[in-house]
Structures are given as structure tokens and as C-alpha cells.
XYZ file of N, CA and C in Angstrom:
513
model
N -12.426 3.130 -19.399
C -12.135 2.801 -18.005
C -12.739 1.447 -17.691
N -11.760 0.482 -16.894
C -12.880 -0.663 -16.605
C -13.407 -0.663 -15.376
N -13.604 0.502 -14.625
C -14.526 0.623 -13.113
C -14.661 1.838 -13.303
N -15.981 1.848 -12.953
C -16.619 3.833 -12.942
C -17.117 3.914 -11.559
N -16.607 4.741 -10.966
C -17.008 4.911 -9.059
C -18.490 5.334 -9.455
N -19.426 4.919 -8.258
C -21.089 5.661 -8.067
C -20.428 7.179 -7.481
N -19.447 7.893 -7.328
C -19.267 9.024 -6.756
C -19.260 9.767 -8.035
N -19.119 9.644 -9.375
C -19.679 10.225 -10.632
C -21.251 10.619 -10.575
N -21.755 9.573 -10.288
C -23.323 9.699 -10.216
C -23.780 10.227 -8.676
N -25.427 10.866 -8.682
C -25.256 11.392 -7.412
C -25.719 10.134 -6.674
N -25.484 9.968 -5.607
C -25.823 8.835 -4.021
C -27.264 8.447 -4.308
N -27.977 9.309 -3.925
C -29.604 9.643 -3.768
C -30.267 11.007 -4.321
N -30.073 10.616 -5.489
C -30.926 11.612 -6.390
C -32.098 12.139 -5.530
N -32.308 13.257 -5.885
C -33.460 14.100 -4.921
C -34.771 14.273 -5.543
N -34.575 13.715 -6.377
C -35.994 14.031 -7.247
C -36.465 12.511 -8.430
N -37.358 12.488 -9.144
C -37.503 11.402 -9.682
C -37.192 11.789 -10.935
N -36.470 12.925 -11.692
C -36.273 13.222 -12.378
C -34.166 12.856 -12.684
N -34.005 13.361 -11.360
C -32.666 13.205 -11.245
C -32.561 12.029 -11.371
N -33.273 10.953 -10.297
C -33.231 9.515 -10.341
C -32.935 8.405 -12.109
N -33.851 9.218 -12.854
C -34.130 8.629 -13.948
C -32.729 9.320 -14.401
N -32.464 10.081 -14.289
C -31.061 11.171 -15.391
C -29.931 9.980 -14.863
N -29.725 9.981 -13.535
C -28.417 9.092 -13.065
C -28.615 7.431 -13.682
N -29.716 7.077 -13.339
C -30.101 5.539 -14.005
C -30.048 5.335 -15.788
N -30.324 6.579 -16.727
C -30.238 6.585 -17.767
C -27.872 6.898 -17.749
N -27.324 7.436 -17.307
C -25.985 7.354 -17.331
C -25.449 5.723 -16.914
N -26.310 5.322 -16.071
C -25.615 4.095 -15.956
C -26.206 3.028 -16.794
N -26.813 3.119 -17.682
C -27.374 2.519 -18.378
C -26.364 2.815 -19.937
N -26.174 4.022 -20.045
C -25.195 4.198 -21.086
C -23.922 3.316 -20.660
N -23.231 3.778 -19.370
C -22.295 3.685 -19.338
C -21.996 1.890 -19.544
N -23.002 1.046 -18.941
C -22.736 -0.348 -18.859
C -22.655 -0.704 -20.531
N -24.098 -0.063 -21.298
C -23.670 -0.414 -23.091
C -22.581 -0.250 -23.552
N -21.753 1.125 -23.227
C -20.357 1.567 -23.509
C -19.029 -0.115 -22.832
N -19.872 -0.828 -22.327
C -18.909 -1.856 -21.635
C -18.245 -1.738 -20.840
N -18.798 -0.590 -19.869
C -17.954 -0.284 -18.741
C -18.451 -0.995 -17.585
N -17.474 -1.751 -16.606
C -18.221 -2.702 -15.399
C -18.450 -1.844 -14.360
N -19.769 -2.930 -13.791
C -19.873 -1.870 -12.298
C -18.878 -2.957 -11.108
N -17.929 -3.142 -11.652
C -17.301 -4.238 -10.531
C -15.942 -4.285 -10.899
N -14.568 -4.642 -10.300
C -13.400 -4.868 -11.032
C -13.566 -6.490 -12.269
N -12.862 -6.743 -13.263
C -12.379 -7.476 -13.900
C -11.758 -8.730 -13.363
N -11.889 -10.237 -13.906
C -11.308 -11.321 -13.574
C -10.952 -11.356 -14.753
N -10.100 -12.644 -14.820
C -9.549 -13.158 -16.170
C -9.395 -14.601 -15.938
N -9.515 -14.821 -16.907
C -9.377 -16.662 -17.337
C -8.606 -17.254 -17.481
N -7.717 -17.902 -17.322
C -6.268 -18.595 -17.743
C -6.923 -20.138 -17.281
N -6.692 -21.044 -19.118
C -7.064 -21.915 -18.649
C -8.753 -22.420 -18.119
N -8.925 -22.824 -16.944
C -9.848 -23.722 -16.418
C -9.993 -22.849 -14.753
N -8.972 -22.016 -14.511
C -8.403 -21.094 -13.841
C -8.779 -19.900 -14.201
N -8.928 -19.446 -12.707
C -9.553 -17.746 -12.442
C -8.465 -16.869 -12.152
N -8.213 -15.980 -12.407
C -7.406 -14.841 -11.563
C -7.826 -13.619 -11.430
N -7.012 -12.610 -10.480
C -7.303 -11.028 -10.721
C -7.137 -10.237 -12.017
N -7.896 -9.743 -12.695
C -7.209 -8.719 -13.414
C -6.045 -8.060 -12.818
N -4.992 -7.199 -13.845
C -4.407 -6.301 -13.070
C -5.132 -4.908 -12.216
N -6.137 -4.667 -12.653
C -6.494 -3.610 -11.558
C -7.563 -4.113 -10.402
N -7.590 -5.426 -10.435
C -8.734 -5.701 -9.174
C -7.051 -5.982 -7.941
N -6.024 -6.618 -8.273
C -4.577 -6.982 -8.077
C -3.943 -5.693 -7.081
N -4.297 -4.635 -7.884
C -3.800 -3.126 -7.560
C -4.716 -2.533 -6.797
N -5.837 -2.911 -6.999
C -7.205 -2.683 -5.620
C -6.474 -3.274 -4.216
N -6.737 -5.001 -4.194
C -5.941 -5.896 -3.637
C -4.894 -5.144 -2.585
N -4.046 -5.436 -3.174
C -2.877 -5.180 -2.848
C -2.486 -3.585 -2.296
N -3.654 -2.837 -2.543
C -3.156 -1.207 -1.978
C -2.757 -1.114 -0.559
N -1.909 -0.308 -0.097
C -1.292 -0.308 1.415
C -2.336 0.674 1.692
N -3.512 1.474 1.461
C -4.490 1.900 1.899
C -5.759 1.022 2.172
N -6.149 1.214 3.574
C -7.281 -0.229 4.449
C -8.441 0.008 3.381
N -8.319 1.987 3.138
C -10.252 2.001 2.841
C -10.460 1.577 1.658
N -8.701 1.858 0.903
C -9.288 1.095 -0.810
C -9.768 -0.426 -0.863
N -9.197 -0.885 -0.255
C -9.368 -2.554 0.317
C -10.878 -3.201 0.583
N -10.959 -1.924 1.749
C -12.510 -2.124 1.728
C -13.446 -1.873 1.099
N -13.156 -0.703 0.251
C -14.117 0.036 -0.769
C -14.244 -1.385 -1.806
N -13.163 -2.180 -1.990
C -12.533 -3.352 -3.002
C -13.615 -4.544 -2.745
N -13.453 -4.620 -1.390
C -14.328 -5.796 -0.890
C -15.559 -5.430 -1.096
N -15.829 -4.387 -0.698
C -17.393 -4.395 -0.634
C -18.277 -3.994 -1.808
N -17.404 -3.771 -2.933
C -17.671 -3.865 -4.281
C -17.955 -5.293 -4.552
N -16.819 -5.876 -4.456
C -17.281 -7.564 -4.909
C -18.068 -8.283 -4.091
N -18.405 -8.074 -2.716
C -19.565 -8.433 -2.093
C -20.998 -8.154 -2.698
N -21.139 -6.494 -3.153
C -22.359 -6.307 -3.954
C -22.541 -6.952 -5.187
N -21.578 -7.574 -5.747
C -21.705 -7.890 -7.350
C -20.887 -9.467 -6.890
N -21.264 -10.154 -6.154
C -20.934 -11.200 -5.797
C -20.948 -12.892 -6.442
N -22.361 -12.439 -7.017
C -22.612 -13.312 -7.761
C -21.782 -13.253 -9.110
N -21.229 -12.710 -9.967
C -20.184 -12.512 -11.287
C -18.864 -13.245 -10.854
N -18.646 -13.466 -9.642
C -17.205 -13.823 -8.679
C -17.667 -15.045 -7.872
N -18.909 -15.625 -7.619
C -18.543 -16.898 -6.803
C -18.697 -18.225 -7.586
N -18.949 -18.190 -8.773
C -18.733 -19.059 -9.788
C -16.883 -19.262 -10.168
N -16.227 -18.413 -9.685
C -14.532 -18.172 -10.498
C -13.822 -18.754 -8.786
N -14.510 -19.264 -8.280
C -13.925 -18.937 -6.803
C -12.734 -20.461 -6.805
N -13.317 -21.962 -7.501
C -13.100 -23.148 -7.466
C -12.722 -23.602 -8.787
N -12.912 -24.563 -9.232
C -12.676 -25.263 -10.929
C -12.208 -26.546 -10.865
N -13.078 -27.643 -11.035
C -13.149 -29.117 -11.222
C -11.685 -29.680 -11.584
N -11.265 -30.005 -10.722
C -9.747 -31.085 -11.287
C -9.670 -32.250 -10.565
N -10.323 -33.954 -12.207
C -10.357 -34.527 -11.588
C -12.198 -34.690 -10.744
N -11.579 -35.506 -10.080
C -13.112 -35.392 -8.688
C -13.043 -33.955 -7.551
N -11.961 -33.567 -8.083
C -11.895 -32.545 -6.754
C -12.318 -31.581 -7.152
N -12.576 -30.425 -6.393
C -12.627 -29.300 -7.126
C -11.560 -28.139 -6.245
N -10.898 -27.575 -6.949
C -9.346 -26.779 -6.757
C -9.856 -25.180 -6.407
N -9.558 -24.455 -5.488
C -9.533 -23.234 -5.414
C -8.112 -22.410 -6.447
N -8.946 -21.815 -6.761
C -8.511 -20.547 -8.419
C -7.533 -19.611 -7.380
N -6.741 -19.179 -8.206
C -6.110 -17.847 -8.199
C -6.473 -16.520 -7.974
N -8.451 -16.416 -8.136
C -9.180 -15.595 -7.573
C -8.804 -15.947 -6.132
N -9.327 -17.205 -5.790
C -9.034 -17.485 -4.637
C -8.423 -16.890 -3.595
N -7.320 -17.567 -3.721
C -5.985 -17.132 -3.225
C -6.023 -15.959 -2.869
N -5.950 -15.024 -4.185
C -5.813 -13.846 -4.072
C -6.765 -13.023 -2.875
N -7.724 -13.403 -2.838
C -8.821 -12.980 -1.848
C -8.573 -13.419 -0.679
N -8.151 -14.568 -0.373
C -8.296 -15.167 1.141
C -6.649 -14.592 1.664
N -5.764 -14.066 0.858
C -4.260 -13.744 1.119
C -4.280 -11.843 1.519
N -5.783 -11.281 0.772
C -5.885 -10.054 0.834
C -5.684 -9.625 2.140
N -4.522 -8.410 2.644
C -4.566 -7.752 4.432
C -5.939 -7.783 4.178
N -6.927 -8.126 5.173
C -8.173 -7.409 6.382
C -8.281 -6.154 6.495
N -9.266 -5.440 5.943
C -9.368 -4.239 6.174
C -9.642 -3.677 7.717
N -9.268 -3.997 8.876
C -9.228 -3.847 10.459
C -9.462 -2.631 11.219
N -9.717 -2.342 11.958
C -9.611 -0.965 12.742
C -8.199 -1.296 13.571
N -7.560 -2.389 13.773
C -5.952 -3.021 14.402
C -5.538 -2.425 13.488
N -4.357 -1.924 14.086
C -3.180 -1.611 13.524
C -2.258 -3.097 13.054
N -2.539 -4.447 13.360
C -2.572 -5.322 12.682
C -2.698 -5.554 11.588
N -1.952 -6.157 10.752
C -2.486 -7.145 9.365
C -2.488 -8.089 9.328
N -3.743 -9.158 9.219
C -3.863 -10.498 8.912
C -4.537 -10.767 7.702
N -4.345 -12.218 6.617
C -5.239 -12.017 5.800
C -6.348 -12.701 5.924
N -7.162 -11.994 4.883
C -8.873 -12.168 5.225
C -8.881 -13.505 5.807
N -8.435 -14.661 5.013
C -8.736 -15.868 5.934
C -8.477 -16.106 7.014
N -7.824 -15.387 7.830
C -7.715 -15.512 9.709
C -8.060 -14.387 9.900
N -9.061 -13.847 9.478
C -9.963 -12.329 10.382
C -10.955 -13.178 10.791
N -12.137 -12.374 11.246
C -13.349 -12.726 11.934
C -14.575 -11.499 11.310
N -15.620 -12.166 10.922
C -16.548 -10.896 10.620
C -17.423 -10.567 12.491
N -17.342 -8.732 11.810
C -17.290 -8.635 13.482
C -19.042 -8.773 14.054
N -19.739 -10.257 14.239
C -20.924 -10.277 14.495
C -21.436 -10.730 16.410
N -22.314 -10.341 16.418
C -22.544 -9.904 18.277
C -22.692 -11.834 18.823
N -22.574 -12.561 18.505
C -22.086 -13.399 19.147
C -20.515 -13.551 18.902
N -19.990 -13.479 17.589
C -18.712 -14.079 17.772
C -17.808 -13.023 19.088
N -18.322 -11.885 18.749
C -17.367 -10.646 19.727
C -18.018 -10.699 21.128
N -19.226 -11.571 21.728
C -19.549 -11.591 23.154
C -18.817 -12.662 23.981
N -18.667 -13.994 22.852
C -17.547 -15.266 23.326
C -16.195 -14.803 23.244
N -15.683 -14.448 21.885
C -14.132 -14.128 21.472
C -13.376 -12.818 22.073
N -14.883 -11.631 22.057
C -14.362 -10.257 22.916
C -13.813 -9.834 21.489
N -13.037 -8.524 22.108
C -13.261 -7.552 20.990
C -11.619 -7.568 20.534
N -10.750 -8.021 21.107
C -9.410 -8.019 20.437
C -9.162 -8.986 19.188
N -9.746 -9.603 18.504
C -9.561 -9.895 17.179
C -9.240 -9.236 16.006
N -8.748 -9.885 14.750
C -8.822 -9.044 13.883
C -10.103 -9.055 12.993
N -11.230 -7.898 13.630
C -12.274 -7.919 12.766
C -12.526 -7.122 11.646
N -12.859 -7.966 10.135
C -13.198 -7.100 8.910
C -13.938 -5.937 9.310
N -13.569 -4.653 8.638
C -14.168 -3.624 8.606
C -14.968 -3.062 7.645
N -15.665 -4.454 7.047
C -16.154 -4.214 5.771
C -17.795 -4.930 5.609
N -18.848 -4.421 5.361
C -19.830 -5.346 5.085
C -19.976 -5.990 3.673
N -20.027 -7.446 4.606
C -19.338 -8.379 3.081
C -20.990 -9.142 3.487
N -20.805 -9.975 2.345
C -22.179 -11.092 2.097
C -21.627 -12.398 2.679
N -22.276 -13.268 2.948
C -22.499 -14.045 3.628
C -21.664 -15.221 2.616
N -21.845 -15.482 1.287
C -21.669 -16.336 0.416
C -19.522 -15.376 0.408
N -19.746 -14.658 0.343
C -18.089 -14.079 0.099
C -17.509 -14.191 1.501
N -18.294 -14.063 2.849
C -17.325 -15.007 3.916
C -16.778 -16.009 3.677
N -17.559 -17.014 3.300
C -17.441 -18.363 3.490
C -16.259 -19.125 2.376
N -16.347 -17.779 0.730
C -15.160 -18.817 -0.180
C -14.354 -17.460 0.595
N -13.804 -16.689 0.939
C -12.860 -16.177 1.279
C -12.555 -16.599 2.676
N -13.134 -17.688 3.419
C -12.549 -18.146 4.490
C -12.780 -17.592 5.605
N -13.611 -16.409 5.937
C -13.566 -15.322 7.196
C -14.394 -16.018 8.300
N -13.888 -16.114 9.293
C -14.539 -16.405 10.578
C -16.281 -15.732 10.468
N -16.895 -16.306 10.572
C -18.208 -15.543 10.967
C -19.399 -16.512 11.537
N -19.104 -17.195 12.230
C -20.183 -18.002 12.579
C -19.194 -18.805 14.169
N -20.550 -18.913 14.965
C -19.764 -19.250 16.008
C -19.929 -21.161 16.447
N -18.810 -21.587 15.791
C -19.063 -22.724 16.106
C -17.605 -23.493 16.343
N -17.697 -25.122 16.327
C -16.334 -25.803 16.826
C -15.268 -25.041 15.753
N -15.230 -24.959 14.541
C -14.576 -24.640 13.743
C -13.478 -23.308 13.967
N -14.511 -22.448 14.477
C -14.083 -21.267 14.759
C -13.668 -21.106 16.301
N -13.950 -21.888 16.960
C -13.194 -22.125 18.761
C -11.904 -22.928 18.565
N -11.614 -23.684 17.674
C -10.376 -24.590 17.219
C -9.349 -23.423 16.395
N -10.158 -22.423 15.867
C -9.193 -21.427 15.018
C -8.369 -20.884 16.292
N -9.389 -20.304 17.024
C -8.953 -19.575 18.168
C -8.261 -20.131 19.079
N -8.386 -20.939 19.577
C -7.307 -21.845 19.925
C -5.968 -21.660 19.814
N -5.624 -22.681 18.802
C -4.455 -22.474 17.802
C -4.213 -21.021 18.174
N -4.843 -19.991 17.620
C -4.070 -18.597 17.722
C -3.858 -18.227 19.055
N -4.561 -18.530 19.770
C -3.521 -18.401 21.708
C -2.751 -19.114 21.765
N -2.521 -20.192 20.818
C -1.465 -21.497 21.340
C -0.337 -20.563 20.880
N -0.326 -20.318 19.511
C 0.472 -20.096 18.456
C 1.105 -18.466 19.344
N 0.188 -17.657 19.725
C 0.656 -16.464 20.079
C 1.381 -16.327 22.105
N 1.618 -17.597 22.714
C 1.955 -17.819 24.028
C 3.159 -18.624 23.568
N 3.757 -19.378 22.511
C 4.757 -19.336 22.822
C 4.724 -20.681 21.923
């Protein structure tokens, strides 16, 4: 398998015995080469999804999405190195990329937008913006806002987004 759910293992072992039993399985299981995260792949100089991080991605279910995100938020660091790739003086956003900032928003809206025009839902942006946005329903890291594009900080950047989207949504 190349992803093993923590719902195999127990949550919070109850004892320090159990603790060590579940930590010795995941200790096998990672030697066996099994990830605690979905798969990227390399093409090139270029990042992409595996096919099953793709099929995470892409599920028409919000919670797999989120369960998706907030996997690669915890293991974040393996993924924000694949995010860009030097071409030239520039440096180019990857096919990881893409793929992430194009992902539906896992939302409590019956809306879909992708991650890059959501908002992470934090108590200033929702006391200025209010609560009708499309806010992630996911706790993501701070470093995976920012290459996946998500609103989370309240500044000109993000009053110019908003903008635009009243302009864009009046007509």
C-alpha cells in the first residue's frame, strides 16, 4: 500500500505499553516502505501528483479532500521543496502546484472554489470580510497557505482579492 491511515493504529494509546506496541508498527511499517503521506513523482526538473494523491485530489467527497490536505500540511516539509523548479532566472511553479492551488476547497458552502480563491478562516480575516466567504475547512500550516495561494492574512493583497470578487460577482 502506498498510504496506511493512523485509524489502523490506535489515536491515543492508553497505556505506555500500547504506546510503544503502536510506535513499534509504525516503525515496521515505514522499513516495509510504506509512506505516512501520499506520493509525488518527478518528471523531469518537474513535480507532479502521483496517481493516488490525484484521486485524493480530485474526490467529489469535501472530507477526503480535507483528510488530503491536512495530511500534506502535517508532512509538509517532503512537499514544499516540489512546490517551484528553477527555469532560467525564474523559478516556475510544478504540476504539484497547480494541482494544489486548482484543488475544490474543502468549505462548509455548498460552493466550490479552488484553494487559491478560498480564505483560511482566521478571526481577523472573518471580523473585516464577515463570514460569507469561501473558508477552508481544514487546518493547514502556514508555509502550505502561502505555495497553495489561500487567503490568510489580512492585508492590501487580500482587500484587492476581495474586491475584484464583488466587482466580478455585481455584474
Amino acid at each position: 500500500a502506498c498510504l496506511v491511515s493512523p485509524d489502523y493504529l490506535a489515536s491515543k494509546p492508553k497505556s505506555p505499553e500500547a504506546e510503544a506496541e503502536a510506535e513499534s508498527w509504525l516503525q515496521f511499517f515505514t522499513r516495509l516502505g510504506v509512506r505516512l503521506s501520499p506520493a509525488v513523482e518527478k518528471e523531469g526538473a518537474n513535480w507532479k501528483c502521483s496517481k493516488e494523491l490525484q484521486l485524493l485530489l480530485d474526490s467529489t467527497h469535501s472530507t477526503v479532500r480535507k483528510a488530503t490536505l491536512e495530511c500534506l500540511s502535517l508532512h509538509w516539509e517532503t512537499y514544499q521543496g516540489c512546490m517551484s523548479y528553477p527555469f532560467g532566472r525564474t523559478l516556475m511553479g510544478t504540476k504539484l502546484a497547480r494541482s494544489l492551488r486548482t484543488t475544490p476547497a474543502p468549505t462548509k458552502k455548498r460552493t466550490t472554489v479552488p484553494l487559491a480563491d478560498s480564505y483560511y478562516p482566521k478571526a481577523e480575516l472573518k471580523t473585516l470580510l464577515g463570514d460569507g466567504l469561501p473558508y477552508v475547512d481544514a487546518v493547514l500550516s502556514e508555509p502550505m497557505l502561502e505555495a497553495c495561494g489561500i487567503t490568510h492574512k489580512l492585508n492590501a493583497k487580500a482587500l484587492v482579492k476581495r474586491l475584484k470578487e464583488l466587482k466580478r460577482d455585481v455584474g
